[in-house]
Short mmCIF file of C-alpha atoms and ligand atoms in Angstrom, two decimals:
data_model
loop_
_atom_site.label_atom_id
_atom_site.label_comp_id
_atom_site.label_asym_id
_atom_site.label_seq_id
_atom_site.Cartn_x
_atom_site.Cartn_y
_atom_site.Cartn_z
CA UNK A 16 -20.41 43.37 -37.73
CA UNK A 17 -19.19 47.07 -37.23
CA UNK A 18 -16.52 47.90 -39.36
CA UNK A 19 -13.26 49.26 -37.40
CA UNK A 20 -14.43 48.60 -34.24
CA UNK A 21 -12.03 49.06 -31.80
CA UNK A 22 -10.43 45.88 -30.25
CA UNK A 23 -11.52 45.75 -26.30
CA UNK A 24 -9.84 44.14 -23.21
CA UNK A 25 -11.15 43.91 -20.09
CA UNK A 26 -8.75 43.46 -17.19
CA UNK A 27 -9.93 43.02 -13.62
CA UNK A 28 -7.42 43.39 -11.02
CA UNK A 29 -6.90 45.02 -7.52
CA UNK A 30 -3.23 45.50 -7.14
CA UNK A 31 -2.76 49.00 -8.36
CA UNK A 32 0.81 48.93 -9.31
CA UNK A 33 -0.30 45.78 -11.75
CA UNK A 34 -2.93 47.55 -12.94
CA UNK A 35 -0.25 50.38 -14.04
CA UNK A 36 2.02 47.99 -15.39
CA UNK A 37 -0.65 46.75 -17.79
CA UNK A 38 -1.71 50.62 -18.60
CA UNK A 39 1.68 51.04 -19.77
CA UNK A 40 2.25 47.68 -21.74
CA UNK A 41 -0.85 47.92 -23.77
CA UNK A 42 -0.21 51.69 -23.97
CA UNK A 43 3.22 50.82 -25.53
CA UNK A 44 2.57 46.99 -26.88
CA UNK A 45 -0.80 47.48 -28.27
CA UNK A 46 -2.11 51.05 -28.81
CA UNK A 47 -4.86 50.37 -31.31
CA UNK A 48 -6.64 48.10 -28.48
CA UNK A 49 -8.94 49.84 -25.72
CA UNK A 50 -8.26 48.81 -22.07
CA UNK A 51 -10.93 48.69 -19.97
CA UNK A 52 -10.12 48.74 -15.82
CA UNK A 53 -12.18 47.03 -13.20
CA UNK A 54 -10.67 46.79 -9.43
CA UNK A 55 -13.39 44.38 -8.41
CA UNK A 56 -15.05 41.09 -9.61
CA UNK A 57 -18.47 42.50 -9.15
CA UNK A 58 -17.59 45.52 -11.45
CA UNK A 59 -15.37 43.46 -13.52
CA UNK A 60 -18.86 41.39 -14.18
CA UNK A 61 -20.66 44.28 -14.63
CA UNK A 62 -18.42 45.75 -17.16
CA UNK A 63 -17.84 42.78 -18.99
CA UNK A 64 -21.67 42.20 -19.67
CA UNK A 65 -22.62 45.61 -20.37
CA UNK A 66 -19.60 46.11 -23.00
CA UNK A 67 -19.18 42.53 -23.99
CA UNK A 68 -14.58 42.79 -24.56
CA UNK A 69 -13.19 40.69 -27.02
CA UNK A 70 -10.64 39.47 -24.18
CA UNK A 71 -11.09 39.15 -20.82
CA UNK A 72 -7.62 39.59 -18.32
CA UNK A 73 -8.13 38.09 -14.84
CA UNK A 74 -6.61 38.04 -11.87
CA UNK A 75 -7.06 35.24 -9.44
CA UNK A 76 -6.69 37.03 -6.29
CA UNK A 77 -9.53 39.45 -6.08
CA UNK A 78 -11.27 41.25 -3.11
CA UNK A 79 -14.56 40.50 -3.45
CA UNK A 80 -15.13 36.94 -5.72
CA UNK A 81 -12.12 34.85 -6.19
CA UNK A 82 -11.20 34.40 -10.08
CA UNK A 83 -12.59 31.00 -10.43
CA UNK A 84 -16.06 32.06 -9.02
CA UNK A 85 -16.01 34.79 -11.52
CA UNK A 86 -14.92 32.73 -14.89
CA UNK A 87 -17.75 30.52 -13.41
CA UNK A 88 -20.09 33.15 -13.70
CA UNK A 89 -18.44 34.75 -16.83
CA UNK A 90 -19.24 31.06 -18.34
CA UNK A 91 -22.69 30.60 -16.94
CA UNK A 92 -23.90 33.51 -18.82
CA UNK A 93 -24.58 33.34 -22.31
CA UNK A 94 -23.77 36.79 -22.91
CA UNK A 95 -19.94 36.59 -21.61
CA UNK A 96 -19.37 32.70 -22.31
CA UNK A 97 -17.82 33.14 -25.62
CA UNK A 98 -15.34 36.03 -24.29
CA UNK A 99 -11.73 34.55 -24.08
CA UNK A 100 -10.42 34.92 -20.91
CA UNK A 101 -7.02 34.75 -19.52
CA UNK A 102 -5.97 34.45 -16.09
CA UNK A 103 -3.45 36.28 -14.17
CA UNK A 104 -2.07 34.50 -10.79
CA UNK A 105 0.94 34.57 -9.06
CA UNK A 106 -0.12 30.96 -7.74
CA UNK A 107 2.47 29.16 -9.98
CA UNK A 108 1.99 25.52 -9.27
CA UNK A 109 1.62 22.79 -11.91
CA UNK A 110 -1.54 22.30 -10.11
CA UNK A 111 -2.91 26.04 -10.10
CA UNK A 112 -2.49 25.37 -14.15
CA UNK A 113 -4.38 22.78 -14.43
CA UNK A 114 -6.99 24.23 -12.00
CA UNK A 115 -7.10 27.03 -14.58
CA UNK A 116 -6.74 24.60 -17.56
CA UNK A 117 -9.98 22.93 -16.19
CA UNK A 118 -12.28 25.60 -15.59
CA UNK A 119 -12.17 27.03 -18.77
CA UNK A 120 -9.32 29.84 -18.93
CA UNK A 121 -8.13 30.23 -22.42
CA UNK A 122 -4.33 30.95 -20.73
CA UNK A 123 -2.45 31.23 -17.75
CA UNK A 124 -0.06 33.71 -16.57
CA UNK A 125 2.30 34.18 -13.78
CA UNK A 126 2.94 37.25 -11.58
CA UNK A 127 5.38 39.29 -12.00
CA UNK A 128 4.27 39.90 -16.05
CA UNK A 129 6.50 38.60 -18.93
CA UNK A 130 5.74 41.67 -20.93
CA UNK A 131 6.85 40.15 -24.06
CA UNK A 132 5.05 36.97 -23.12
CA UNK A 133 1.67 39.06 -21.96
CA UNK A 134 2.11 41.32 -25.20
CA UNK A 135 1.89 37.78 -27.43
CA UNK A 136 -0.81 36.30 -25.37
CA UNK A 137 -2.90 39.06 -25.72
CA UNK A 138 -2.27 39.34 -29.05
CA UNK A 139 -2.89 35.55 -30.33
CA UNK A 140 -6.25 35.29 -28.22
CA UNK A 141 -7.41 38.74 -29.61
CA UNK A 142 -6.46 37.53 -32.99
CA UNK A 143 -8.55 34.35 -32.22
CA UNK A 144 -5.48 31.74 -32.14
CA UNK A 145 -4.86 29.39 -29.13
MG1 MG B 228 -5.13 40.43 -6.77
#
């Protein structure tokens, strides 16, 4: 185990403004922790393999795979299957939950972002406490 590593988290999203809201909480919230930026499930994938984040942030809505095709992937590699990841939706319904709940998501948010409630999500999962 490296010694003061730098705590990573991934987040994949396409909307740019969210993307820039995030920036700016972790920027503000949690400076110590690295935020890497993918606009794209296929990069998000990529990135995710290749740097191996303790947290993964991800929205539902993408472009290219939707987020439940990617957590499937995420999970059917053993690479990425222990990596925490947390999904971002602004699909609200008690049943987009439990769709999330059952495919493996460590959390669920809602669009627009809580920011205190994002800060303290991010922060329990990276600290390893669900
Ligand atoms: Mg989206």
């Amino acid at each position: 185990m490296l010694v003061d590593r730098k705590q990573t988290v991934l987040y994949v999203e396409d909307n740019h403004l969210n993307m820039a809201l995030m920036h700016h909480i972790f920027k503000k919230n949690l400076p110590s922790v690295l935020l890497l930026k993918a606009e794209t499930a296929a990069l998000g994938l990529q990135i995710a393999r290749r740097t191996l984040p303790d947290l993964i942030i991800l929205d539902i809505g993408l472009p290219d795979l939707n987020g439940y095709e990617a957590m499937e992937r995420l999970q059917n590699d053993e690479l990425t299957r222990p990596i925490p990841v947390l999904a971002i939706s602004a699909f609200a319904q008690r049943s987009d939950i439990e769709r999330a709940q059952n495919a493996g998501f460590s959390g669920y948010m809602t669009k627009p972002f809580q920011v205190k409630a994002l800060t303290e999500a991010v922060e329990k999962l990276l600290a390893g406490i669900d």
